[in-house]
Short mmCIF file of C-alpha atoms and ligand atoms in Angstrom, two decimals:
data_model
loop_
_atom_site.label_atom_id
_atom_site.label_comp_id
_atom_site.label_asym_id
_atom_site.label_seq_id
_atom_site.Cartn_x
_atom_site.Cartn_y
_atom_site.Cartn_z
CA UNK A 1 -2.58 21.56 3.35
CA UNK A 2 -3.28 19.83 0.36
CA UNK A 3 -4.52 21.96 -2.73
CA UNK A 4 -8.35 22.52 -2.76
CA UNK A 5 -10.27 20.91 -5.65
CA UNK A 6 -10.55 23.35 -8.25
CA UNK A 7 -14.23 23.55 -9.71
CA UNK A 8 -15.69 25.00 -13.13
CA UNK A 9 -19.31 25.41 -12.62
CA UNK A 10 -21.81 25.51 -15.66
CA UNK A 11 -25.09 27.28 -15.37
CA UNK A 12 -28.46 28.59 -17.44
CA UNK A 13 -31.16 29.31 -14.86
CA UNK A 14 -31.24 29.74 -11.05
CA UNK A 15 -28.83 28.44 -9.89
CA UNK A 16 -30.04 26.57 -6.56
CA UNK A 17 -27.18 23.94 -7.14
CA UNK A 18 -24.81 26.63 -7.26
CA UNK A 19 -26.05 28.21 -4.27
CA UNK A 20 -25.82 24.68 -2.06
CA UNK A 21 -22.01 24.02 -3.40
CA UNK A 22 -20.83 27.67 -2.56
CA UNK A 23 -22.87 27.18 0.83
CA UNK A 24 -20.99 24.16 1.96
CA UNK A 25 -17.62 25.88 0.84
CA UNK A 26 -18.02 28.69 2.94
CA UNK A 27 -19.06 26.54 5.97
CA UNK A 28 -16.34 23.99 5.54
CA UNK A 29 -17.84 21.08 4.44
CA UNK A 30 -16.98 20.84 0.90
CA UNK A 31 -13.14 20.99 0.69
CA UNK A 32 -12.64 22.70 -3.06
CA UNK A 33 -12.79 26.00 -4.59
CA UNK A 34 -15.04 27.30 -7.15
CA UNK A 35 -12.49 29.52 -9.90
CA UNK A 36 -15.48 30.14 -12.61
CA UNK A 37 -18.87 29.92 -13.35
CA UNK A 38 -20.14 30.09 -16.64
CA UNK A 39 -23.45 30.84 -18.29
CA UNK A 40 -24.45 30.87 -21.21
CA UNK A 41 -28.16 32.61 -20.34
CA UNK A 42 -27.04 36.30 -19.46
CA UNK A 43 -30.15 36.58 -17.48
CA UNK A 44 -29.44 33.95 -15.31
CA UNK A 45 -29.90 33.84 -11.53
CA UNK A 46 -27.25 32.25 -10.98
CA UNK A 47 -24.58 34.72 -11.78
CA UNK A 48 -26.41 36.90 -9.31
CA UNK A 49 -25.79 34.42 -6.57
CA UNK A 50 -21.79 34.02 -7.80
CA UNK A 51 -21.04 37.32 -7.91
CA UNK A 52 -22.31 38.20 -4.14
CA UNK A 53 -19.93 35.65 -3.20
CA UNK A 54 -17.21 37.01 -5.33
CA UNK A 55 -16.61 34.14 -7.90
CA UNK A 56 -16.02 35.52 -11.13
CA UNK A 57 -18.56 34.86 -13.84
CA UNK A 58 -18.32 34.53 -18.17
CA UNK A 59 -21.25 34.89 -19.71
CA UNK A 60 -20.70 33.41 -22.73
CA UNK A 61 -23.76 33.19 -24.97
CA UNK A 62 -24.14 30.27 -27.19
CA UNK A 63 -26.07 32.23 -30.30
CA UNK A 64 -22.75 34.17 -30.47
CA UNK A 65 -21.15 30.73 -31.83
CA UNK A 66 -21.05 29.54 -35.26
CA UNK A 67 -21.56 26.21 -34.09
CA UNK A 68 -21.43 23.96 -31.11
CA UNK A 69 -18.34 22.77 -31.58
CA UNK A 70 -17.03 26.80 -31.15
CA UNK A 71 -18.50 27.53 -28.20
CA UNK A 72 -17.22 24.15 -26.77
CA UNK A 73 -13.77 24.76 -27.66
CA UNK A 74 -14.26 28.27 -25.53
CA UNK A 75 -15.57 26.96 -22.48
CA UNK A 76 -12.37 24.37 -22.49
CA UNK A 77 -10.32 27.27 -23.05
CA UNK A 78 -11.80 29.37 -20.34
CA UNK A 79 -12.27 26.60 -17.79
CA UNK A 80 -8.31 25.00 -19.00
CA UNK A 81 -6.93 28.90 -18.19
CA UNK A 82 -8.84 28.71 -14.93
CA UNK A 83 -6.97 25.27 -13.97
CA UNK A 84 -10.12 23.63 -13.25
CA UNK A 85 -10.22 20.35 -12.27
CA UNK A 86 -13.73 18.88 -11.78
CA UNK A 87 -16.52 20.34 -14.39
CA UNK A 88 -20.18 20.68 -12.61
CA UNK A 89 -23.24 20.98 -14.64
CA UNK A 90 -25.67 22.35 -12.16
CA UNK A 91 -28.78 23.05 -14.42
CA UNK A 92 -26.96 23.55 -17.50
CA UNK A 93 -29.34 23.21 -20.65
CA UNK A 94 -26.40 22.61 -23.58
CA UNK A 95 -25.43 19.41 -24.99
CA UNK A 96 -21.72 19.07 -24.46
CA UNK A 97 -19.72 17.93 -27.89
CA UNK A 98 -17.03 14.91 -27.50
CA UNK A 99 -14.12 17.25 -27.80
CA UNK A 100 -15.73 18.67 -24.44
CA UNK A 101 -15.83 15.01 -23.43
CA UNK A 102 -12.53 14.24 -24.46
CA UNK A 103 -11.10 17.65 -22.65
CA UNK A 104 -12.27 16.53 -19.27
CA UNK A 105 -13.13 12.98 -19.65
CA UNK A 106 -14.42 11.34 -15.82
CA UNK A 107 -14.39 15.01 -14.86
CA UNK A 108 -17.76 16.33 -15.91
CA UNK A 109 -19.99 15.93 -13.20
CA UNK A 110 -24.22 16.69 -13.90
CA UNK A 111 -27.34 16.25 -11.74
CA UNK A 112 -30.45 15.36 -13.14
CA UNK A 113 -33.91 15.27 -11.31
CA UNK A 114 -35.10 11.15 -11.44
CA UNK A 115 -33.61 7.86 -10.15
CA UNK A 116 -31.81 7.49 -13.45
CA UNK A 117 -32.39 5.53 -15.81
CA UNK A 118 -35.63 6.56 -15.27
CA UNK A 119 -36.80 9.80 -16.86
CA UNK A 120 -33.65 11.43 -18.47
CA UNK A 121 -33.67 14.06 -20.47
CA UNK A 122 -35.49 17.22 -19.87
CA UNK A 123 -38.58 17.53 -16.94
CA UNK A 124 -37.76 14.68 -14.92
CA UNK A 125 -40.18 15.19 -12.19
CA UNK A 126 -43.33 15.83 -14.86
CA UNK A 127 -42.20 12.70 -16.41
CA UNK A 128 -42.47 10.57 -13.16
CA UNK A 129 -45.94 12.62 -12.05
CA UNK A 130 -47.27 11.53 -15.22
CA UNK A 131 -45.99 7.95 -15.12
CA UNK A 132 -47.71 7.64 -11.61
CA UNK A 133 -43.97 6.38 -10.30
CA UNK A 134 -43.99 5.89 -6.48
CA UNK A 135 -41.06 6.86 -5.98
CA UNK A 136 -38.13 9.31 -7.50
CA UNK A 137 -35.85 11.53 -6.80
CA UNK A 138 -32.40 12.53 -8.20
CA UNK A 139 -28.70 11.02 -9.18
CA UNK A 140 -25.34 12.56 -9.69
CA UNK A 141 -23.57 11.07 -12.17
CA UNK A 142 -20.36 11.56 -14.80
CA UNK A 143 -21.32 13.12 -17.79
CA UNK A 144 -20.40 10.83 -20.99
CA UNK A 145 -21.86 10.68 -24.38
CA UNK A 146 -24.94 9.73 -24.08
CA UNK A 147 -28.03 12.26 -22.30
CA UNK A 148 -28.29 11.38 -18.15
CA UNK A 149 -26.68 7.87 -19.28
CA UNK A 150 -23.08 7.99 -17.63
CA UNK A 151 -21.94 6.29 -14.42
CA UNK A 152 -23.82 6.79 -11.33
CA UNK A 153 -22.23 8.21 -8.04
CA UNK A 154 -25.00 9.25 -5.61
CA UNK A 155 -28.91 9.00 -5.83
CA UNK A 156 -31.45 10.17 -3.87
CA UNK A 157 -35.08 8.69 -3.55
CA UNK A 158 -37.91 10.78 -2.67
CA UNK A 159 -41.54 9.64 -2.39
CA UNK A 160 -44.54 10.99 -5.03
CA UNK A 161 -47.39 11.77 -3.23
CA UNK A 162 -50.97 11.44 -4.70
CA UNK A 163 -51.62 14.58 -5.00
CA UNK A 164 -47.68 16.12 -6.13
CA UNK A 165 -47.64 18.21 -9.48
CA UNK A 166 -44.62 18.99 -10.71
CA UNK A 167 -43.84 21.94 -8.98
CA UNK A 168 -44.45 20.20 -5.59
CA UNK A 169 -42.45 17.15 -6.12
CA UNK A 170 -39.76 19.49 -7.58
CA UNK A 171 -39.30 21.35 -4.84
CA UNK A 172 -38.71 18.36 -2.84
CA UNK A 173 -36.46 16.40 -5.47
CA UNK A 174 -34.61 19.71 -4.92
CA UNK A 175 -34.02 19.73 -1.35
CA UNK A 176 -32.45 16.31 -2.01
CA UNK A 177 -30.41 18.00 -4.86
CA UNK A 178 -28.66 20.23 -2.53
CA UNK A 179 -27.70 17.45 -0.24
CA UNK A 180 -25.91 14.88 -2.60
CA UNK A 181 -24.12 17.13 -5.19
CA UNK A 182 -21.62 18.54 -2.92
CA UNK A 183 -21.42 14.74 -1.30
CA UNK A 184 -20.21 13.32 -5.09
CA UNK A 185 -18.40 16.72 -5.53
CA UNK A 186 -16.45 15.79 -1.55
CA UNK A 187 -16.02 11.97 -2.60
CA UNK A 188 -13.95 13.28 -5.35
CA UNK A 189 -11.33 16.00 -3.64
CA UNK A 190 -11.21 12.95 -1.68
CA UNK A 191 -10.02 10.77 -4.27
CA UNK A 192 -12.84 8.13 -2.88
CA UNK A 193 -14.51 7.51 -6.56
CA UNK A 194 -13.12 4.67 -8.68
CA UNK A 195 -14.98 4.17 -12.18
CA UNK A 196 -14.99 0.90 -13.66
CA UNK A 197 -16.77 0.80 -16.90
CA UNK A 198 -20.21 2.18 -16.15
CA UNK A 199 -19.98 1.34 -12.31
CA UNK A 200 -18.84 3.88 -9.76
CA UNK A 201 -17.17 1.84 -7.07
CA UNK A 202 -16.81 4.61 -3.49
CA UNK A 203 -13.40 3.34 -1.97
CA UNK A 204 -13.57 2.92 1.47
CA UNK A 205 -12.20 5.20 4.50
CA UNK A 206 -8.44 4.10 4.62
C1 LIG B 1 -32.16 20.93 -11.23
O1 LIG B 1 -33.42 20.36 -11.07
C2 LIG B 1 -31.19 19.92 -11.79
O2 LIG B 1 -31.47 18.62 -11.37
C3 LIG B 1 -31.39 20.05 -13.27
O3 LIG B 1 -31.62 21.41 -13.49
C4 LIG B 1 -32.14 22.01 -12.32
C5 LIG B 1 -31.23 23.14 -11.98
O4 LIG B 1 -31.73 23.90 -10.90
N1 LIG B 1 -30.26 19.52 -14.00
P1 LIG B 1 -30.85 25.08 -10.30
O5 LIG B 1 -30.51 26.02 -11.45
O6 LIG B 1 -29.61 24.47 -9.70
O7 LIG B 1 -31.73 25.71 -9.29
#
């Protein structure tokens, strides 16, 4: 059997994302193992949900830092000792600096609540309610430089309703969430995504 896909996952809140990708471990459907999740919010839910499924957890808090650049060069540390091979940001609310980048370049993976490039940045789905968008929903994508602006693997659409707040059409968006991160997350243990530039070609069954 070939080695399972090694995963680093980076958390601050409640982990929903989390929860899907250790789901479809356990039932089979996503081929990889998670070795660490880190977070740098003690209090986070998430860690709660890792540790019932006995993955081990760092909290690693980034006010302890001098700077950004220190706690970057201990999460590369802590995820390189780990042997990780694919980085997922599932809700992770830090900035990553380009020696992050540069440690695990077309290996960060993050998911961000809009049909990029619509509404990056933070509150995707309050952005769209207030733009009076038809339709959103999410996109997984490689992390790179810039905020929510690196190559695209998987996106989701989801309709707005009249009447959606925030909370309502994030709750949805979310639902969608869970189903397409652990796709992008598959596509790559199965060596299926080819980046070109900006574009994400998905090879075809062989
Ligand atoms: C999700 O909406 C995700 O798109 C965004 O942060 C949120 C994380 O939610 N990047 P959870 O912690 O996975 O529940």
């Amino acid at each position: 059997m070939a080695d399972l896909l090694k995963l680093g996952v980076l958390i601050s809140g409640n982990g929903s994302n989390l929860q899907s990708i250790i789901d479809h471990i356990e039932k089979g459907s996503l081929k990889a193992i998670i070795k660490i999740v880190i977070s740098n919010n003690p209090d986070a839910n998430g860690t709660i949900r890792a540790k019932k499924h006995g993955i081990p957890v760092v909290i690693l808090k980034h006010t302890d830092f001098k700077n950004k650049e220190d706690f970057d060069l201990e999460l590369i540390k802590i995820l390189k000792s780990n042997h990780v091979d694919l980085v997922i940001l599932a809700g992770f609310m830090r900035i990553l600096t380009p020696a992050f980048l540069k440690a695990f370049s077309h290996k960060i993976m993050n998911i961000h609540p809009a049909l990029l490039p619509s509404f990056p940045g933070i509150h995707g789905q309050k952005q769209a309610v207030e733009y009076g968008v038809k339709i959103s929903g999410c996109t997984v994508h490689f992390v790179d430089e810039g905020v929510d602006t690196g190559p695209i693997i998987i996106q989701s659409a989801v309709q707005v309703l009249d009447d959606d707040t925030e909370e309502t059409l994030a709750a949805r968006i979310l639902k969608k969430e869970h189903m397409i991160y652990p796709q992008a997350i598959q596509l790559f243990a199965d060596g299926k995504i080819e980046i070109k530039g900006r574009k994400v070609r998905i090879k075809a069954q062989e």
